[in-house]
Amino acid sequence: MKGINKGIAKGGKNYYGFPIGILMLHSQFPRIPGEMGNAYTWDFPVLYKAVKGASPEKVVTDLTPSLIEPFVNAAKELEAEGVRAITTNCGFLAMFHNEISSAVNVPVFSSTLMMIPMVYRMLKPGKKVGVLTVNSATLTDRHFDAVGALEIPKAIQGLQDEEEFTNMILEDRLEFDIDKAREEHVRCARKLVEENPDVGAIVLECTNMPPYAKDIQEATGLPVFDITTLVNMVHNALVKHPWKGIM
Protein backbone atom coordinates (compact mmCIF):
# COMPACT_ATOMS: atom_id res chain seq x y z
CA MET A 1 0.00 0.00 0.00
CA LYS A 2 1.41 3.36 -0.99
CA GLY A 3 1.73 6.20 1.47
CA ILE A 4 -1.16 8.67 1.46
CA ASN A 5 1.05 11.42 0.02
CA LYS A 6 2.45 9.39 -2.87
CA GLY A 7 1.11 8.09 -6.16
CA ILE A 8 -2.41 8.58 -7.50
CA ALA A 9 -5.36 8.62 -5.11
CA LYS A 10 -8.55 7.17 -6.59
CA GLY A 11 -12.07 7.98 -5.39
CA GLY A 12 -15.53 6.54 -5.85
CA LYS A 13 -16.73 6.19 -2.27
CA ASN A 14 -18.21 8.48 0.36
CA TYR A 15 -15.65 7.59 3.05
CA TYR A 16 -12.41 5.67 3.39
CA GLY A 17 -10.00 4.04 5.78
CA PHE A 18 -12.02 1.18 7.33
CA PRO A 19 -9.93 -2.02 7.20
CA ILE A 20 -12.45 -4.10 9.17
CA GLY A 21 -16.20 -4.32 8.60
CA ILE A 22 -18.39 -5.74 11.37
CA LEU A 23 -21.82 -7.30 10.80
CA MET A 24 -23.84 -6.41 13.88
CA LEU A 25 -26.94 -8.02 15.34
CA HIS A 26 -29.89 -5.65 15.62
CA SER A 27 -29.89 -4.83 19.34
CA GLN A 28 -29.92 -2.08 21.94
CA PHE A 29 -28.24 -3.54 25.04
CA PRO A 30 -25.21 -1.65 26.44
CA ARG A 31 -21.86 -2.30 24.82
CA ILE A 32 -19.04 -1.36 27.18
CA PRO A 33 -15.39 -0.76 26.16
CA GLY A 34 -13.79 -4.07 25.28
CA GLU A 35 -17.03 -5.22 23.72
CA MET A 36 -16.99 -5.58 19.94
CA GLY A 37 -19.78 -3.07 19.37
CA ASN A 38 -18.00 -0.29 21.24
CA ALA A 39 -15.74 1.56 18.80
CA TYR A 40 -13.34 2.49 21.61
CA THR A 41 -12.37 -1.18 21.75
CA TRP A 42 -10.34 -0.78 18.57
CA ASP A 43 -7.08 1.05 17.86
CA PHE A 44 -8.14 1.47 14.23
CA PRO A 45 -11.34 2.44 12.40
CA VAL A 46 -14.06 -0.18 11.93
CA LEU A 47 -17.24 0.07 9.90
CA TYR A 48 -20.42 -1.29 11.47
CA LYS A 49 -23.45 -2.65 9.63
CA ALA A 50 -26.52 -3.70 11.66
CA VAL A 51 -28.58 -6.53 10.16
CA LYS A 52 -32.30 -5.90 10.60
CA GLY A 53 -34.27 -8.84 11.94
CA ALA A 54 -31.19 -10.47 13.43
CA SER A 55 -32.00 -10.15 17.12
CA PRO A 56 -29.65 -11.72 19.67
CA GLU A 57 -32.35 -14.15 20.79
CA LYS A 58 -33.06 -15.33 17.25
CA VAL A 59 -29.41 -15.77 16.31
CA VAL A 60 -28.47 -17.60 19.52
CA THR A 61 -31.57 -19.74 20.04
CA ASP A 62 -33.29 -20.04 16.65
CA LEU A 63 -30.88 -19.30 13.81
CA THR A 64 -32.64 -20.26 10.57
CA PRO A 65 -31.73 -20.04 6.87
CA SER A 66 -34.14 -17.11 6.50
CA LEU A 67 -31.40 -14.86 7.89
CA ILE A 68 -28.72 -15.91 5.42
CA GLU A 69 -29.79 -13.42 2.76
CA PRO A 70 -29.83 -10.38 5.10
CA PHE A 71 -26.32 -11.20 6.31
CA VAL A 72 -25.04 -11.85 2.80
CA ASN A 73 -26.50 -8.56 1.56
CA ALA A 74 -25.01 -6.66 4.49
CA ALA A 75 -21.60 -8.23 3.82
CA LYS A 76 -21.80 -7.15 0.19
CA GLU A 77 -22.61 -3.61 1.32
CA LEU A 78 -19.57 -3.54 3.60
CA GLU A 79 -17.38 -4.78 0.77
CA ALA A 80 -18.76 -2.11 -1.57
CA GLU A 81 -18.02 0.51 1.08
CA GLY A 82 -14.35 -0.47 1.02
CA VAL A 83 -13.61 -2.73 3.99
CA ARG A 84 -10.69 -5.14 3.56
CA ALA A 85 -12.13 -7.96 5.71
CA ILE A 86 -15.45 -8.77 7.37
CA THR A 87 -16.34 -10.26 10.73
CA THR A 88 -19.51 -10.57 12.80
CA ASN A 89 -20.44 -9.79 16.37
CA CYS A 90 -21.83 -13.21 17.29
CA GLY A 91 -19.93 -16.46 17.49
CA PHE A 92 -23.09 -18.37 16.56
CA LEU A 93 -22.85 -16.89 13.06
CA ALA A 94 -20.24 -19.53 12.35
CA MET A 95 -23.29 -21.33 10.97
CA PHE A 96 -23.40 -18.88 8.04
CA HIS A 97 -19.67 -18.72 7.44
CA ASN A 98 -19.62 -20.46 4.07
CA GLU A 99 -22.55 -18.49 2.70
CA ILE A 100 -21.08 -15.12 3.69
CA SER A 101 -17.53 -15.88 2.60
CA SER A 102 -18.76 -17.18 -0.77
CA ALA A 103 -20.65 -13.95 -1.44
CA VAL A 104 -17.76 -11.48 -1.17
CA ASN A 105 -14.18 -11.13 -2.38
CA VAL A 106 -12.60 -10.06 0.90
CA PRO A 107 -11.62 -12.35 3.78
CA VAL A 108 -14.43 -13.30 6.17
CA PHE A 109 -13.86 -14.45 9.74
CA SER A 110 -17.33 -15.09 11.05
CA SER A 111 -16.67 -16.39 14.55
CA THR A 112 -14.10 -16.86 17.28
CA LEU A 113 -14.82 -20.58 16.92
CA MET A 114 -12.50 -20.41 13.89
CA MET A 115 -9.58 -20.10 16.32
CA ILE A 116 -10.25 -23.45 17.99
CA PRO A 117 -8.16 -25.58 15.57
CA MET A 118 -5.28 -23.09 15.75
CA VAL A 119 -5.36 -22.92 19.54
CA TYR A 120 -5.51 -26.71 19.80
CA ARG A 121 -2.35 -27.04 17.70
CA MET A 122 -0.56 -24.75 20.14
CA LEU A 123 -1.26 -27.03 23.09
CA LYS A 124 0.58 -30.03 24.43
CA PRO A 125 -0.85 -33.30 23.08
CA GLY A 126 -3.67 -34.51 25.30
CA LYS A 127 -4.89 -31.01 26.12
CA LYS A 128 -8.33 -29.68 25.18
CA VAL A 129 -9.59 -26.27 24.15
CA GLY A 130 -12.08 -24.80 26.59
CA VAL A 131 -14.99 -22.89 25.08
CA LEU A 132 -16.94 -20.37 27.13
CA THR A 133 -20.24 -19.53 25.44
CA VAL A 134 -23.34 -17.46 26.06
CA ASN A 135 -25.47 -20.60 25.70
CA SER A 136 -24.04 -24.11 25.51
CA ALA A 137 -27.52 -25.60 25.03
CA THR A 138 -27.85 -24.07 21.57
CA LEU A 139 -24.21 -24.21 20.47
CA THR A 140 -24.26 -27.33 18.29
CA ASP A 141 -21.99 -29.51 16.22
CA ARG A 142 -23.22 -27.61 13.16
CA HIS A 143 -21.62 -24.41 14.45
CA PHE A 144 -18.28 -26.12 15.02
CA ASP A 145 -18.43 -28.07 11.76
CA ALA A 146 -18.98 -24.89 9.72
CA VAL A 147 -15.57 -23.54 10.77
CA GLY A 148 -13.57 -26.76 10.90
CA ALA A 149 -13.66 -27.21 14.67
CA LEU A 150 -15.97 -30.21 15.03
CA GLU A 151 -13.30 -32.87 15.56
CA ILE A 152 -11.11 -30.81 17.87
CA PRO A 153 -11.08 -32.05 21.49
CA LYS A 154 -12.87 -29.40 23.53
CA ALA A 155 -14.83 -28.75 26.69
CA ILE A 156 -17.78 -26.35 26.60
CA GLN A 157 -19.24 -24.25 29.40
CA GLY A 158 -22.25 -21.97 28.97
CA LEU A 159 -23.53 -18.99 30.94
CA GLN A 160 -27.21 -19.66 30.25
CA ASP A 161 -27.94 -20.58 33.87
CA GLU A 162 -26.56 -17.30 35.19
CA GLU A 163 -28.86 -14.35 35.85
CA GLU A 164 -27.19 -11.27 34.41
CA PHE A 165 -25.04 -11.64 31.30
CA THR A 166 -26.99 -14.03 29.08
CA ASN A 167 -30.36 -12.51 29.96
CA MET A 168 -29.02 -9.03 29.21
CA ILE A 169 -28.14 -10.17 25.70
CA LEU A 170 -31.05 -12.45 24.84
CA GLU A 171 -33.67 -10.14 26.33
CA ASP A 172 -31.91 -7.09 24.84
CA ARG A 173 -32.06 -5.19 28.13
CA LEU A 174 -31.21 -1.51 28.34
CA GLU A 175 -29.00 -1.92 31.40
CA PHE A 176 -27.04 -4.56 33.27
CA ASP A 177 -24.77 -4.94 36.28
CA ILE A 178 -21.19 -5.14 35.00
CA ASP A 179 -19.83 -6.49 38.28
CA LYS A 180 -22.38 -9.30 38.35
CA ALA A 181 -21.56 -10.17 34.76
CA ARG A 182 -17.87 -10.29 35.64
CA GLU A 183 -18.55 -12.59 38.59
CA GLU A 184 -20.56 -14.90 36.34
CA HIS A 185 -17.73 -15.17 33.83
CA VAL A 186 -15.17 -15.95 36.50
CA ARG A 187 -17.44 -18.51 38.15
CA CYS A 188 -18.18 -20.31 34.88
CA ALA A 189 -14.55 -20.22 33.75
CA ARG A 190 -13.44 -21.78 37.03
CA LYS A 191 -16.12 -24.44 36.67
CA LEU A 192 -14.90 -25.17 33.15
CA VAL A 193 -11.32 -25.83 34.22
CA GLU A 194 -12.21 -27.57 37.49
CA GLU A 195 -14.41 -30.07 35.65
CA ASN A 196 -11.93 -30.35 32.78
CA PRO A 197 -8.39 -30.13 34.18
CA ASP A 198 -7.00 -31.05 30.76
CA VAL A 199 -8.12 -27.71 29.27
CA GLY A 200 -5.00 -25.85 28.12
CA ALA A 201 -6.51 -22.62 26.80
CA ILE A 202 -9.90 -20.92 26.58
CA VAL A 203 -11.72 -19.50 23.56
CA LEU A 204 -14.55 -17.06 24.25
CA GLU A 205 -17.35 -17.73 21.76
CA CYS A 206 -19.35 -14.64 22.58
CA THR A 207 -18.13 -11.29 21.28
CA ASN A 208 -19.60 -9.59 24.35
CA MET A 209 -17.13 -11.42 26.60
CA PRO A 210 -13.79 -9.62 25.99
CA PRO A 211 -14.38 -7.06 28.80
CA TYR A 212 -14.03 -9.99 31.20
CA ALA A 213 -11.16 -11.80 29.46
CA LYS A 214 -8.51 -10.51 31.87
CA ASP A 215 -10.59 -11.63 34.85
CA ILE A 216 -10.98 -15.08 33.27
CA GLN A 217 -7.26 -15.29 32.60
CA GLU A 218 -6.38 -14.32 36.16
CA ALA A 219 -8.92 -16.78 37.61
CA THR A 220 -7.77 -19.76 35.53
CA GLY A 221 -4.13 -19.01 34.75
CA LEU A 222 -4.76 -19.98 31.13
CA PRO A 223 -4.38 -18.19 27.80
CA VAL A 224 -7.67 -16.61 26.74
CA PHE A 225 -8.54 -16.03 23.09
CA ASP A 226 -11.46 -13.79 22.14
CA ILE A 227 -12.80 -11.83 19.19
CA THR A 228 -10.36 -8.97 19.82
CA THR A 229 -7.51 -11.49 19.45
CA LEU A 230 -8.84 -12.49 16.05
CA VAL A 231 -9.73 -9.01 14.78
CA ASN A 232 -6.35 -7.59 15.78
CA MET A 233 -4.57 -10.47 14.08
CA VAL A 234 -6.48 -9.94 10.83
CA HIS A 235 -5.95 -6.18 10.99
CA ASN A 236 -2.22 -6.76 11.35
CA ALA A 237 -2.32 -8.89 8.21
CA LEU A 238 -4.22 -6.19 6.31
CA VAL A 239 -2.30 -3.09 7.38
CA LYS A 240 1.44 -3.64 7.63
CA HIS A 241 3.82 -0.92 8.78
CA PRO A 242 7.55 -0.58 8.09
CA TRP A 243 9.82 -1.56 10.95
CA LYS A 244 11.99 1.07 12.59
CA GLY A 245 15.14 0.73 14.59
CA ILE A 246 18.89 0.39 14.35
CA MET A 247 21.45 -2.40 14.14
mmCIF file of C-alpha atoms in Angstrom:
data_model
loop_
_atom_site.group_PDB
_atom_site.id
_atom_site.type_symbol
_atom_site.label_atom_id
_atom_site.label_comp_id
_atom_site.label_asym_id
_atom_site.label_seq_id
_atom_site.Cartn_x
_atom_site.Cartn_y
_atom_site.Cartn_z
ATOM 1 C CA MET A 1 0.000 0.000 0.000
ATOM 2 C CA LYS A 2 1.414 3.361 -0.990
ATOM 3 C CA GLY A 3 1.731 6.203 1.470
ATOM 4 C CA ILE A 4 -1.155 8.665 1.464
ATOM 5 C CA ASN A 5 1.048 11.419 0.023
ATOM 6 C CA LYS A 6 2.445 9.386 -2.867
ATOM 7 C CA GLY A 7 1.113 8.093 -6.158
ATOM 8 C CA ILE A 8 -2.408 8.576 -7.504
ATOM 9 C CA ALA A 9 -5.364 8.623 -5.110
ATOM 10 C CA LYS A 10 -8.554 7.173 -6.585
ATOM 11 C CA GLY A 11 -12.070 7.980 -5.386
ATOM 12 C CA GLY A 12 -15.530 6.536 -5.850
ATOM 13 C CA LYS A 13 -16.735 6.191 -2.266
ATOM 14 C CA ASN A 14 -18.211 8.485 0.364
ATOM 15 C CA TYR A 15 -15.650 7.593 3.053
ATOM 16 C CA TYR A 16 -12.410 5.666 3.389
ATOM 17 C CA GLY A 17 -9.997 4.039 5.784
ATOM 18 C CA PHE A 18 -12.016 1.182 7.328
ATOM 19 C CA PRO A 19 -9.934 -2.015 7.199
ATOM 20 C CA ILE A 20 -12.454 -4.101 9.166
ATOM 21 C CA GLY A 21 -16.204 -4.322 8.601
ATOM 22 C CA ILE A 22 -18.393 -5.737 11.371
ATOM 23 C CA LEU A 23 -21.818 -7.299 10.797
ATOM 24 C CA MET A 24 -23.838 -6.411 13.881
ATOM 25 C CA LEU A 25 -26.941 -8.016 15.335
ATOM 26 C CA HIS A 26 -29.894 -5.646 15.620
ATOM 27 C CA SER A 27 -29.890 -4.829 19.335
ATOM 28 C CA GLN A 28 -29.917 -2.081 21.943
ATOM 29 C CA PHE A 29 -28.242 -3.544 25.041
ATOM 30 C CA PRO A 30 -25.213 -1.651 26.442
ATOM 31 C CA ARG A 31 -21.857 -2.301 24.823
ATOM 32 C CA ILE A 32 -19.045 -1.356 27.185
ATOM 33 C CA PRO A 33 -15.395 -0.761 26.164
ATOM 34 C CA GLY A 34 -13.787 -4.066 25.282
ATOM 35 C CA GLU A 35 -17.027 -5.223 23.722
ATOM 36 C CA MET A 36 -16.994 -5.579 19.943
ATOM 37 C CA GLY A 37 -19.783 -3.074 19.365
ATOM 38 C CA ASN A 38 -18.005 -0.288 21.240
ATOM 39 C CA ALA A 39 -15.744 1.563 18.800
ATOM 40 C CA TYR A 40 -13.338 2.489 21.611
ATOM 41 C CA THR A 41 -12.371 -1.184 21.749
ATOM 42 C CA TRP A 42 -10.338 -0.783 18.572
ATOM 43 C CA ASP A 43 -7.084 1.049 17.863
ATOM 44 C CA PHE A 44 -8.141 1.474 14.232
ATOM 45 C CA PRO A 45 -11.341 2.444 12.401
ATOM 46 C CA VAL A 46 -14.055 -0.182 11.934
ATOM 47 C CA LEU A 47 -17.241 0.072 9.900
ATOM 48 C CA TYR A 48 -20.419 -1.295 11.469
ATOM 49 C CA LYS A 49 -23.455 -2.654 9.626
ATOM 50 C CA ALA A 50 -26.519 -3.703 11.659
ATOM 51 C CA VAL A 51 -28.583 -6.525 10.158
ATOM 52 C CA LYS A 52 -32.297 -5.902 10.601
ATOM 53 C CA GLY A 53 -34.271 -8.838 11.937
ATOM 54 C CA ALA A 54 -31.186 -10.470 13.429
ATOM 55 C CA SER A 55 -32.004 -10.146 17.117
ATOM 56 C CA PRO A 56 -29.652 -11.716 19.675
ATOM 57 C CA GLU A 57 -32.349 -14.151 20.793
ATOM 58 C CA LYS A 58 -33.056 -15.328 17.246
ATOM 59 C CA VAL A 59 -29.408 -15.775 16.310
ATOM 60 C CA VAL A 60 -28.466 -17.601 19.524
ATOM 61 C CA THR A 61 -31.570 -19.736 20.040
ATOM 62 C CA ASP A 62 -33.292 -20.042 16.648
ATOM 63 C CA LEU A 63 -30.881 -19.301 13.810
ATOM 64 C CA THR A 64 -32.645 -20.257 10.574
ATOM 65 C CA PRO A 65 -31.734 -20.043 6.868
ATOM 66 C CA SER A 66 -34.139 -17.114 6.501
ATOM 67 C CA LEU A 67 -31.399 -14.861 7.895
ATOM 68 C CA ILE A 68 -28.720 -15.913 5.417
ATOM 69 C CA GLU A 69 -29.792 -13.421 2.763
ATOM 70 C CA PRO A 70 -29.828 -10.381 5.103
ATOM 71 C CA PHE A 71 -26.317 -11.197 6.314
ATOM 72 C CA VAL A 72 -25.037 -11.846 2.801
ATOM 73 C CA ASN A 73 -26.505 -8.564 1.561
ATOM 74 C CA ALA A 74 -25.005 -6.662 4.494
ATOM 75 C CA ALA A 75 -21.604 -8.234 3.823
ATOM 76 C CA LYS A 76 -21.803 -7.153 0.193
ATOM 77 C CA GLU A 77 -22.612 -3.608 1.321
ATOM 78 C CA LEU A 78 -19.571 -3.540 3.595
ATOM 79 C CA GLU A 79 -17.379 -4.775 0.766
ATOM 80 C CA ALA A 80 -18.765 -2.106 -1.567
ATOM 81 C CA GLU A 81 -18.015 0.510 1.082
ATOM 82 C CA GLY A 82 -14.355 -0.466 1.020
ATOM 83 C CA VAL A 83 -13.611 -2.733 3.986
ATOM 84 C CA ARG A 84 -10.692 -5.143 3.556
ATOM 85 C CA ALA A 85 -12.128 -7.961 5.709
ATOM 86 C CA ILE A 86 -15.455 -8.773 7.367
ATOM 87 C CA THR A 87 -16.343 -10.264 10.726
ATOM 88 C CA THR A 88 -19.510 -10.571 12.805
ATOM 89 C CA ASN A 89 -20.445 -9.791 16.372
ATOM 90 C CA CYS A 90 -21.831 -13.205 17.291
ATOM 91 C CA GLY A 91 -19.929 -16.462 17.489
ATOM 92 C CA PHE A 92 -23.089 -18.372 16.559
ATOM 93 C CA LEU A 93 -22.851 -16.886 13.056
ATOM 94 C CA ALA A 94 -20.237 -19.533 12.350
ATOM 95 C CA MET A 95 -23.292 -21.333 10.967
ATOM 96 C CA PHE A 96 -23.400 -18.882 8.040
ATOM 97 C CA HIS A 97 -19.666 -18.724 7.435
ATOM 98 C CA ASN A 98 -19.620 -20.463 4.072
ATOM 99 C CA GLU A 99 -22.552 -18.490 2.700
ATOM 100 C CA ILE A 100 -21.082 -15.123 3.694
ATOM 101 C CA SER A 101 -17.525 -15.878 2.596
ATOM 102 C CA SER A 102 -18.762 -17.177 -0.766
ATOM 103 C CA ALA A 103 -20.650 -13.945 -1.443
ATOM 104 C CA VAL A 104 -17.758 -11.475 -1.165
ATOM 105 C CA ASN A 105 -14.184 -11.131 -2.381
ATOM 106 C CA VAL A 106 -12.601 -10.057 0.899
ATOM 107 C CA PRO A 107 -11.622 -12.354 3.781
ATOM 108 C CA VAL A 108 -14.429 -13.299 6.173
ATOM 109 C CA PHE A 109 -13.857 -14.451 9.736
ATOM 110 C CA SER A 110 -17.332 -15.090 11.048
ATOM 111 C CA SER A 111 -16.668 -16.395 14.547
ATOM 112 C CA THR A 112 -14.102 -16.858 17.278
ATOM 113 C CA LEU A 113 -14.815 -20.576 16.916
ATOM 114 C CA MET A 114 -12.500 -20.413 13.892
ATOM 115 C CA MET A 115 -9.585 -20.096 16.322
ATOM 116 C CA ILE A 116 -10.248 -23.450 17.990
ATOM 117 C CA PRO A 117 -8.159 -25.577 15.570
ATOM 118 C CA MET A 118 -5.277 -23.091 15.750
ATOM 119 C CA VAL A 119 -5.359 -22.921 19.545
ATOM 120 C CA TYR A 120 -5.509 -26.709 19.798
ATOM 121 C CA ARG A 121 -2.350 -27.044 17.703
ATOM 122 C CA MET A 122 -0.563 -24.753 20.144
ATOM 123 C CA LEU A 123 -1.262 -27.026 23.095
ATOM 124 C CA LYS A 124 0.585 -30.029 24.428
ATOM 125 C CA PRO A 125 -0.854 -33.304 23.076
ATOM 126 C CA GLY A 126 -3.667 -34.509 25.303
ATOM 127 C CA LYS A 127 -4.890 -31.012 26.117
ATOM 128 C CA LYS A 128 -8.328 -29.677 25.185
ATOM 129 C CA VAL A 129 -9.589 -26.274 24.146
ATOM 130 C CA GLY A 130 -12.080 -24.801 26.591
ATOM 131 C CA VAL A 131 -14.989 -22.890 25.076
ATOM 132 C CA LEU A 132 -16.939 -20.368 27.128
ATOM 133 C CA THR A 133 -20.240 -19.530 25.442
ATOM 134 C CA VAL A 134 -23.338 -17.456 26.064
ATOM 135 C CA ASN A 135 -25.473 -20.603 25.697
ATOM 136 C CA SER A 136 -24.044 -24.113 25.512
ATOM 137 C CA ALA A 137 -27.520 -25.595 25.034
ATOM 138 C CA THR A 138 -27.853 -24.073 21.568
ATOM 139 C CA LEU A 139 -24.209 -24.207 20.469
ATOM 140 C CA THR A 140 -24.263 -27.326 18.289
ATOM 141 C CA ASP A 141 -21.991 -29.507 16.215
ATOM 142 C CA ARG A 142 -23.219 -27.607 13.157
ATOM 143 C CA HIS A 143 -21.621 -24.409 14.448
ATOM 144 C CA PHE A 144 -18.280 -26.123 15.019
ATOM 145 C CA ASP A 145 -18.425 -28.066 11.757
ATOM 146 C CA ALA A 146 -18.978 -24.887 9.718
ATOM 147 C CA VAL A 147 -15.573 -23.542 10.774
ATOM 148 C CA GLY A 148 -13.569 -26.764 10.901
ATOM 149 C CA ALA A 149 -13.658 -27.206 14.668
ATOM 150 C CA LEU A 150 -15.968 -30.211 15.026
ATOM 151 C CA GLU A 151 -13.303 -32.868 15.556
ATOM 152 C CA ILE A 152 -11.107 -30.805 17.869
ATOM 153 C CA PRO A 153 -11.076 -32.048 21.494
ATOM 154 C CA LYS A 154 -12.872 -29.404 23.526
ATOM 155 C CA ALA A 155 -14.833 -28.749 26.688
ATOM 156 C CA ILE A 156 -17.777 -26.353 26.603
ATOM 157 C CA GLN A 157 -19.243 -24.253 29.401
ATOM 158 C CA GLY A 158 -22.252 -21.975 28.970
ATOM 159 C CA LEU A 159 -23.526 -18.995 30.942
ATOM 160 C CA GLN A 160 -27.210 -19.658 30.255
ATOM 161 C CA ASP A 161 -27.945 -20.583 33.869
ATOM 162 C CA GLU A 162 -26.558 -17.297 35.187
ATOM 163 C CA GLU A 163 -28.862 -14.348 35.847
ATOM 164 C CA GLU A 164 -27.189 -11.266 34.408
ATOM 165 C CA PHE A 165 -25.039 -11.645 31.297
ATOM 166 C CA THR A 166 -26.994 -14.030 29.084
ATOM 167 C CA ASN A 167 -30.358 -12.509 29.956
ATOM 168 C CA MET A 168 -29.024 -9.030 29.209
ATOM 169 C CA ILE A 169 -28.139 -10.167 25.701
ATOM 170 C CA LEU A 170 -31.048 -12.446 24.838
ATOM 171 C CA GLU A 171 -33.672 -10.136 26.330
ATOM 172 C CA ASP A 172 -31.913 -7.094 24.841
ATOM 173 C CA ARG A 173 -32.061 -5.191 28.125
ATOM 174 C CA LEU A 174 -31.212 -1.508 28.343
ATOM 175 C CA GLU A 175 -29.004 -1.920 31.399
ATOM 176 C CA PHE A 176 -27.037 -4.560 33.271
ATOM 177 C CA ASP A 177 -24.771 -4.936 36.280
ATOM 178 C CA ILE A 178 -21.194 -5.144 35.004
ATOM 179 C CA ASP A 179 -19.826 -6.492 38.284
ATOM 180 C CA LYS A 180 -22.384 -9.301 38.350
ATOM 181 C CA ALA A 181 -21.565 -10.175 34.759
ATOM 182 C CA ARG A 182 -17.866 -10.286 35.639
ATOM 183 C CA GLU A 183 -18.548 -12.591 38.589
ATOM 184 C CA GLU A 184 -20.558 -14.901 36.337
ATOM 185 C CA HIS A 185 -17.731 -15.171 33.829
ATOM 186 C CA VAL A 186 -15.167 -15.946 36.502
ATOM 187 C CA ARG A 187 -17.441 -18.511 38.150
ATOM 188 C CA CYS A 188 -18.177 -20.307 34.880
ATOM 189 C CA ALA A 189 -14.550 -20.221 33.750
ATOM 190 C CA ARG A 190 -13.445 -21.779 37.028
ATOM 191 C CA LYS A 191 -16.121 -24.443 36.675
ATOM 192 C CA LEU A 192 -14.898 -25.170 33.155
ATOM 193 C CA VAL A 193 -11.318 -25.833 34.216
ATOM 194 C CA GLU A 194 -12.209 -27.573 37.490
ATOM 195 C CA GLU A 195 -14.412 -30.067 35.653
ATOM 196 C CA ASN A 196 -11.933 -30.345 32.783
ATOM 197 C CA PRO A 197 -8.390 -30.129 34.175
ATOM 198 C CA ASP A 198 -6.998 -31.048 30.755
ATOM 199 C CA VAL A 199 -8.117 -27.713 29.274
ATOM 200 C CA GLY A 200 -5.004 -25.853 28.119
ATOM 201 C CA ALA A 201 -6.512 -22.624 26.801
ATOM 202 C CA ILE A 202 -9.897 -20.925 26.576
ATOM 203 C CA VAL A 203 -11.723 -19.505 23.558
ATOM 204 C CA LEU A 204 -14.549 -17.056 24.253
ATOM 205 C CA GLU A 205 -17.347 -17.727 21.761
ATOM 206 C CA CYS A 206 -19.349 -14.638 22.584
ATOM 207 C CA THR A 207 -18.125 -11.288 21.277
ATOM 208 C CA ASN A 208 -19.598 -9.591 24.351
ATOM 209 C CA MET A 209 -17.129 -11.422 26.602
ATOM 210 C CA PRO A 210 -13.793 -9.624 25.994
ATOM 211 C CA PRO A 211 -14.383 -7.060 28.797
ATOM 212 C CA TYR A 212 -14.028 -9.992 31.204
ATOM 213 C CA ALA A 213 -11.157 -11.798 29.464
ATOM 214 C CA LYS A 214 -8.507 -10.510 31.866
ATOM 215 C CA ASP A 215 -10.590 -11.633 34.848
ATOM 216 C CA ILE A 216 -10.985 -15.077 33.272
ATOM 217 C CA GLN A 217 -7.260 -15.286 32.599
ATOM 218 C CA GLU A 218 -6.383 -14.324 36.162
ATOM 219 C CA ALA A 219 -8.918 -16.779 37.605
ATOM 220 C CA THR A 220 -7.767 -19.757 35.532
ATOM 221 C CA GLY A 221 -4.126 -19.008 34.754
ATOM 222 C CA LEU A 222 -4.765 -19.984 31.132
ATOM 223 C CA PRO A 223 -4.380 -18.194 27.798
ATOM 224 C CA VAL A 224 -7.675 -16.614 26.737
ATOM 225 C CA PHE A 225 -8.541 -16.031 23.088
ATOM 226 C CA ASP A 226 -11.463 -13.788 22.144
ATOM 227 C CA ILE A 227 -12.801 -11.831 19.192
ATOM 228 C CA THR A 228 -10.359 -8.975 19.822
ATOM 229 C CA THR A 229 -7.513 -11.486 19.449
ATOM 230 C CA LEU A 230 -8.840 -12.487 16.051
ATOM 231 C CA VAL A 231 -9.726 -9.011 14.782
ATOM 232 C CA ASN A 232 -6.347 -7.587 15.779
ATOM 233 C CA MET A 233 -4.566 -10.473 14.079
ATOM 234 C CA VAL A 234 -6.476 -9.940 10.829
ATOM 235 C CA HIS A 235 -5.951 -6.180 10.993
ATOM 236 C CA ASN A 236 -2.223 -6.756 11.349
ATOM 237 C CA ALA A 237 -2.324 -8.893 8.209
ATOM 238 C CA LEU A 238 -4.219 -6.190 6.312
ATOM 239 C CA VAL A 239 -2.301 -3.088 7.375
ATOM 240 C CA LYS A 240 1.439 -3.638 7.628
ATOM 241 C CA HIS A 241 3.821 -0.923 8.783
ATOM 242 C CA PRO A 242 7.551 -0.578 8.092
ATOM 243 C CA TRP A 243 9.824 -1.558 10.945
ATOM 244 C CA LYS A 244 11.989 1.070 12.585
ATOM 245 C CA GLY A 245 15.142 0.732 14.591
ATOM 246 C CA ILE A 246 18.890 0.389 14.345
ATOM 247 C CA MET A 247 21.450 -2.404 14.144
#
